[in-house]
Amino acid sequence: NDRIVNVQYPRRSECPKRLQGCRSLHINEDNGRFLLLAVLIIVYMLCGAAVFSGIERPSELRAHGRWNRTLLNFSETFNISLQDLSSFLKEYEAAIAAGVRVDALRPRWDFTGAFYFVGTVVSTIGFGMTTPVTVAGKVFLIFYGLLGCAATILFFNLFLERIITLLAVVMKAVRLRRLRTSGLLPPGICQDFAESTLPGWKPSVYHVMLILGLSAIVISCCASAMFTPVEGWTYLDSLYFCFVTFSTIGFGDLVSSQNAAYGYQGLYRLANFFFILTGVCCIYSLFNVISIVIKQVLNWMLEKMSCLCCQHCNKANAFLGRRNAIRPGSRLKRGRFGRTPDSDRPCDSDTEGRRLSGEMISMRDLTGSNKISLAIMQKQLSESANGYPRTVCGSSRQNGFSGGVGALGIMNNRLAETSDSR
């Protein structure tokens, strides 16, 4: 154990110079992912603003022109000055904000109207067609929304956890049935295999995203088929309303269940509540699954950017990452020149790390690393022989899926992490 193995390493001049890349900026993976996502969101918003401006701006200008001509014709026909007419229109806008409409609408602040309002508050939809105008109502809304929105977000997270668990059970049953039909399962231990085998199996993110997407489409189409004849909207407007409502955007240009009376009014309002609740929960779950996929894309982009910035360092790290032995650089000491290995390193090669670590490896460390390598190899061979899937906890950190709170933590715990090999 006291023997020392001397290893010969190339001189400093022989080691290639490290490329100046992303690693020289001292930005870790999480911060790099955050900055990249922020830049992509800004670019996405700029592109969306350009598209919507090109589509909607001409229509806005035409609407302003028609409105100005209408005001001028009305002023000349009834001999009313434009100033008096503008004052009257401002009063009408204030009446609209208070809930007054020309058409017959349901009362805004009776019990059912107030219940519809608080539903839009706690679900963060916020249509805007009903707003408090009194000081007491505005102050109460601040505290009421603070607690109600937090509780609703918790409900959405619990719904997400249960829907993912249900999908996992169904998809695992389908997987077992597929294995049974393919003849990979012995005929007498099917039930025991279902209980004891595949302990770490989790559904794929892409499969869950596909199922949630199809569910959202089905709910939106069914709800639109109900809104079109009842509310008098076109089917496209109904689909637009469903997305705006289910995603809790809530513009308020189209709002359901606002007329004074409907045919089968009680049944319609119950169905409206059911569709909005299930749609919001489904879209919320779908958004969280899509965020996992976006995070995977960000990891891929960071890897490609790292390859472009520092190819030599990435090759060296990829070689080191495949080593099962303990890296000799874990017990660092000051070199001969009186400086730490982190200062003035010309490259990140394996030989350079060994040279800076003292140029010596004790036999105790060497035998310990070999034991760990042998244990890891035996575990992998045992899992491969028994048909167990590979665990994802090791790759989750590499893929950037470790940790997370709230909905992200639920997705990390319930879904299988995607990797570059899939």
Short mmCIF file of C-alpha atoms in Angstrom, two decimals, residues 62-306:
data_model
loop_
_atom_site.label_atom_id
_atom_site.label_comp_id
_atom_site.label_asym_id
_atom_site.label_seq_id
_atom_site.Cartn_x
_atom_site.Cartn_y
_atom_site.Cartn_z
CA ARG A 62 -59.20 50.67 -41.49
CA ALA A 63 -61.26 50.46 -38.29
CA HIS A 64 -60.00 53.90 -37.18
CA GLY A 65 -60.93 55.35 -40.55
CA ARG A 66 -64.45 53.92 -40.43
CA TRP A 67 -64.95 55.14 -36.87
CA ASN A 68 -63.81 58.68 -37.68
CA ARG A 69 -66.16 58.84 -40.69
CA THR A 70 -69.04 57.55 -38.53
CA LEU A 71 -68.42 60.21 -35.87
CA LEU A 72 -68.24 62.96 -38.47
CA ASN A 73 -71.47 61.86 -40.19
CA PHE A 74 -73.28 61.58 -36.85
CA SER A 75 -72.08 65.02 -35.78
CA GLU A 76 -73.24 66.62 -39.04
CA THR A 77 -76.58 64.79 -39.14
CA PHE A 78 -77.70 65.63 -35.59
CA ASN A 79 -75.84 68.95 -35.31
CA ILE A 80 -73.71 67.83 -32.34
CA SER A 81 -70.16 69.03 -31.88
CA LEU A 82 -67.39 66.44 -31.87
CA GLN A 83 -66.35 67.57 -28.39
CA ASP A 84 -69.78 66.90 -26.90
CA LEU A 85 -69.98 63.59 -28.72
CA SER A 86 -66.56 62.55 -27.38
CA SER A 87 -67.65 63.42 -23.83
CA PHE A 88 -70.76 61.26 -24.25
CA LEU A 89 -68.69 58.33 -25.54
CA LYS A 90 -66.35 58.58 -22.55
CA GLU A 91 -69.34 58.29 -20.23
CA TYR A 92 -70.48 55.23 -22.13
CA GLU A 93 -67.04 53.65 -21.80
CA ALA A 94 -67.25 54.15 -18.06
CA ALA A 95 -70.67 52.47 -18.10
CA ILE A 96 -69.24 49.53 -20.02
CA ALA A 97 -66.52 49.14 -17.38
CA ALA A 98 -69.26 48.99 -14.74
CA GLY A 99 -71.05 46.20 -16.63
CA VAL A 100 -73.69 48.20 -18.51
CA ARG A 101 -74.36 47.01 -22.05
CA VAL A 102 -76.86 47.93 -24.74
CA ASP A 103 -77.84 44.30 -25.19
CA ALA A 104 -79.57 42.42 -22.40
CA LEU A 105 -76.91 40.66 -20.32
CA ARG A 106 -77.02 38.73 -17.09
CA PRO A 107 -76.32 40.70 -13.89
CA ARG A 108 -72.64 40.93 -13.22
CA TRP A 109 -72.65 41.00 -9.43
CA ASP A 110 -75.43 38.67 -8.38
CA PHE A 111 -74.26 35.46 -6.72
CA THR A 112 -73.84 33.46 -9.95
CA GLY A 113 -72.12 36.38 -11.68
CA ALA A 114 -69.80 36.88 -8.71
CA PHE A 115 -69.03 33.14 -8.63
CA TYR A 116 -68.10 33.29 -12.33
CA PHE A 117 -65.86 36.28 -11.56
CA VAL A 118 -63.98 34.61 -8.70
CA GLY A 119 -63.52 31.56 -10.91
CA THR A 120 -61.71 33.72 -13.46
CA VAL A 121 -59.64 35.26 -10.64
CA VAL A 122 -58.37 32.10 -8.92
CA SER A 123 -57.75 30.34 -12.25
CA THR A 124 -55.73 33.38 -13.44
CA ILE A 125 -57.88 33.60 -16.60
CA GLY A 126 -59.03 37.16 -15.92
CA PHE A 127 -61.39 37.88 -18.83
CA GLY A 128 -61.76 41.51 -17.78
CA MET A 129 -65.45 41.86 -18.60
CA THR A 130 -66.17 42.16 -14.85
CA THR A 131 -63.90 44.17 -12.57
CA PRO A 132 -64.40 45.66 -9.10
CA VAL A 133 -64.95 49.43 -9.14
CA THR A 134 -65.19 50.15 -5.41
CA VAL A 135 -62.14 50.66 -3.17
CA ALA A 136 -63.26 47.89 -0.82
CA GLY A 137 -63.66 45.48 -3.72
CA LYS A 138 -60.20 46.24 -5.10
CA VAL A 139 -58.52 45.84 -1.70
CA PHE A 140 -60.36 42.57 -1.03
CA LEU A 141 -59.39 41.28 -4.48
CA ILE A 142 -55.68 41.70 -3.70
CA PHE A 143 -55.78 39.44 -0.63
CA TYR A 144 -58.41 37.09 -2.06
CA GLY A 145 -56.46 36.53 -5.28
CA LEU A 146 -53.19 36.00 -3.41
CA LEU A 147 -54.53 33.00 -1.52
CA GLY A 148 -56.89 31.76 -4.23
CA CYS A 149 -54.31 31.74 -7.04
CA ALA A 150 -51.78 29.91 -4.85
CA ALA A 151 -54.35 27.26 -3.90
CA THR A 152 -55.42 26.82 -7.53
CA ILE A 153 -51.83 26.39 -8.71
CA LEU A 154 -51.41 23.72 -6.04
CA PHE A 155 -54.57 22.04 -7.34
CA PHE A 156 -53.18 22.12 -10.89
CA ASN A 157 -49.93 20.53 -9.69
CA LEU A 158 -51.81 17.77 -7.86
CA PHE A 159 -53.94 17.20 -10.95
CA LEU A 160 -50.76 17.01 -13.02
CA GLU A 161 -49.28 14.43 -10.66
CA ARG A 162 -52.37 12.25 -10.80
CA ILE A 163 -52.86 12.46 -14.55
CA ILE A 164 -49.20 11.52 -15.09
CA THR A 165 -49.57 8.62 -12.65
CA LEU A 166 -52.69 7.42 -14.48
CA LEU A 167 -50.94 7.64 -17.83
CA ALA A 168 -47.96 5.77 -16.39
CA VAL A 169 -50.18 2.93 -15.17
CA VAL A 170 -51.98 2.67 -18.51
CA MET A 171 -48.80 2.87 -20.59
CA LYS A 172 -47.05 0.34 -18.36
CA ALA A 173 -49.96 -2.07 -18.81
CA VAL A 174 -49.72 -1.59 -22.57
CA ARG A 175 -45.99 -2.23 -22.42
CA LEU A 176 -46.48 -5.44 -20.43
CA ARG A 177 -49.16 -6.58 -22.85
CA ARG A 178 -46.81 -5.95 -25.74
CA LEU A 179 -44.07 -7.98 -24.03
CA ARG A 180 -46.56 -10.77 -23.33
CA THR A 181 -47.75 -10.95 -26.93
CA SER A 182 -44.19 -10.91 -28.22
CA GLY A 183 -43.39 -14.00 -26.16
CA LEU A 184 -40.73 -12.39 -23.97
CA LEU A 185 -42.65 -13.17 -20.74
CA PRO A 186 -42.99 -16.68 -19.35
CA PRO A 187 -46.67 -17.72 -19.41
CA GLY A 188 -46.93 -18.60 -15.71
CA ILE A 189 -45.47 -15.48 -14.07
CA CYS A 190 -47.19 -12.67 -15.90
CA GLN A 191 -48.83 -11.22 -12.79
CA ASP A 192 -45.69 -11.53 -10.69
CA PHE A 193 -43.70 -9.94 -13.47
CA ALA A 194 -46.08 -6.99 -13.55
CA GLU A 195 -45.52 -6.42 -9.85
CA SER A 196 -41.80 -7.11 -9.53
CA THR A 197 -40.34 -6.21 -12.90
CA LEU A 198 -39.81 -2.75 -14.43
CA PRO A 199 -39.50 -1.03 -11.03
CA GLY A 200 -37.92 2.10 -12.48
CA TRP A 201 -39.89 2.26 -15.71
CA LYS A 202 -41.45 5.64 -16.48
CA PRO A 203 -43.48 6.82 -19.49
CA SER A 204 -41.73 8.76 -22.19
CA VAL A 205 -42.12 12.53 -22.21
CA TYR A 206 -43.08 12.46 -25.88
CA HIS A 207 -45.80 9.85 -25.36
CA VAL A 208 -47.33 11.86 -22.51
CA MET A 209 -47.12 15.04 -24.58
CA LEU A 210 -48.91 13.32 -27.47
CA ILE A 211 -51.68 12.00 -25.21
CA LEU A 212 -52.21 15.36 -23.49
CA GLY A 213 -52.19 17.16 -26.83
CA LEU A 214 -54.84 14.85 -28.28
CA SER A 215 -56.91 15.21 -25.10
CA ALA A 216 -56.74 19.01 -25.32
CA ILE A 217 -57.81 18.90 -28.97
CA VAL A 218 -60.76 16.62 -28.19
CA ILE A 219 -61.92 18.81 -25.29
CA SER A 220 -61.58 21.97 -27.38
CA CYS A 221 -63.49 20.50 -30.31
CA CYS A 222 -66.32 19.26 -28.07
CA ALA A 223 -66.54 22.58 -26.25
CA SER A 224 -66.53 24.50 -29.53
CA ALA A 225 -69.35 22.32 -30.84
CA MET A 226 -71.36 23.43 -27.79
CA PHE A 227 -70.41 27.14 -27.90
CA THR A 228 -71.10 27.61 -31.62
CA PRO A 229 -74.91 27.15 -31.57
CA VAL A 230 -75.48 28.46 -28.04
CA GLU A 231 -73.37 31.63 -28.15
CA GLY A 232 -73.82 32.28 -31.87
CA TRP A 233 -70.08 32.25 -32.62
CA THR A 234 -68.38 30.71 -35.59
CA TYR A 235 -66.61 27.43 -34.99
CA LEU A 236 -63.20 29.09 -35.48
CA ASP A 237 -64.10 31.76 -32.91
CA SER A 238 -65.16 29.02 -30.53
CA LEU A 239 -61.82 27.24 -30.94
CA TYR A 240 -60.06 30.56 -30.40
CA PHE A 241 -62.06 31.14 -27.22
CA CYS A 242 -61.21 27.65 -25.95
CA PHE A 243 -57.48 28.15 -26.36
CA VAL A 244 -57.50 31.63 -24.86
CA THR A 245 -59.52 30.38 -21.89
CA PHE A 246 -57.84 27.02 -21.32
CA SER A 247 -54.38 28.60 -21.47
CA THR A 248 -55.54 31.25 -18.92
CA ILE A 249 -54.66 34.08 -21.32
CA GLY A 250 -58.18 35.48 -21.05
CA PHE A 251 -58.39 38.43 -23.44
CA GLY A 252 -62.07 38.97 -22.73
CA ASP A 253 -63.17 39.71 -26.29
CA LEU A 254 -65.23 36.51 -26.26
CA VAL A 255 -66.76 35.34 -22.98
CA SER A 256 -69.20 32.48 -22.58
CA SER A 257 -72.37 32.38 -20.48
CA GLN A 258 -72.98 36.14 -20.48
CA ASN A 259 -76.46 36.41 -22.00
CA ALA A 260 -79.46 36.98 -19.77
CA ALA A 261 -81.12 33.67 -20.65
CA TYR A 262 -80.29 30.45 -22.47
CA GLY A 263 -82.18 27.36 -23.42
CA TYR A 264 -81.45 24.74 -20.77
CA GLN A 265 -79.52 27.41 -18.89
CA GLY A 266 -78.58 25.30 -15.87
CA LEU A 267 -77.28 22.42 -17.98
CA TYR A 268 -75.35 24.80 -20.23
CA ARG A 269 -73.63 26.56 -17.34
CA LEU A 270 -72.70 23.24 -15.77
CA ALA A 271 -71.23 22.01 -19.05
CA ASN A 272 -69.42 25.32 -19.47
CA PHE A 273 -67.85 24.97 -16.02
CA PHE A 274 -66.85 21.36 -16.72
CA PHE A 275 -65.21 22.15 -20.07
CA ILE A 276 -63.29 25.13 -18.69
CA LEU A 277 -62.05 23.18 -15.65
CA THR A 278 -60.89 20.13 -17.59
CA GLY A 279 -59.48 22.25 -20.39
CA VAL A 280 -57.42 24.44 -18.05
CA CYS A 281 -56.05 21.39 -16.21
CA CYS A 282 -55.20 19.60 -19.45
CA ILE A 283 -53.51 22.60 -21.07
CA TYR A 284 -51.60 23.32 -17.85
CA SER A 285 -50.27 19.76 -17.86
CA LEU A 286 -49.45 19.99 -21.56
CA PHE A 287 -47.52 23.23 -21.05
CA ASN A 288 -45.39 21.61 -18.35
CA VAL A 289 -44.61 18.61 -20.55
CA ILE A 290 -43.67 20.93 -23.42
CA SER A 291 -41.38 22.83 -21.04
CA ILE A 292 -39.50 19.58 -20.39
CA VAL A 293 -39.02 19.11 -24.13
CA ILE A 294 -37.91 22.73 -24.50
CA LYS A 295 -35.38 22.17 -21.76
CA GLN A 296 -34.05 19.16 -23.61
CA VAL A 297 -33.69 21.28 -26.77
CA LEU A 298 -31.82 23.90 -24.75
CA ASN A 299 -29.43 21.21 -23.50
CA TRP A 300 -28.84 20.08 -27.06
CA MET A 301 -28.19 23.67 -28.19
CA LEU A 302 -25.78 24.24 -25.31
CA GLU A 303 -23.92 21.07 -26.23
CA LYS A 304 -23.63 22.14 -29.85
CA MET A 305 -22.52 25.63 -28.85
CA SER A 306 -19.96 24.14 -26.49
#
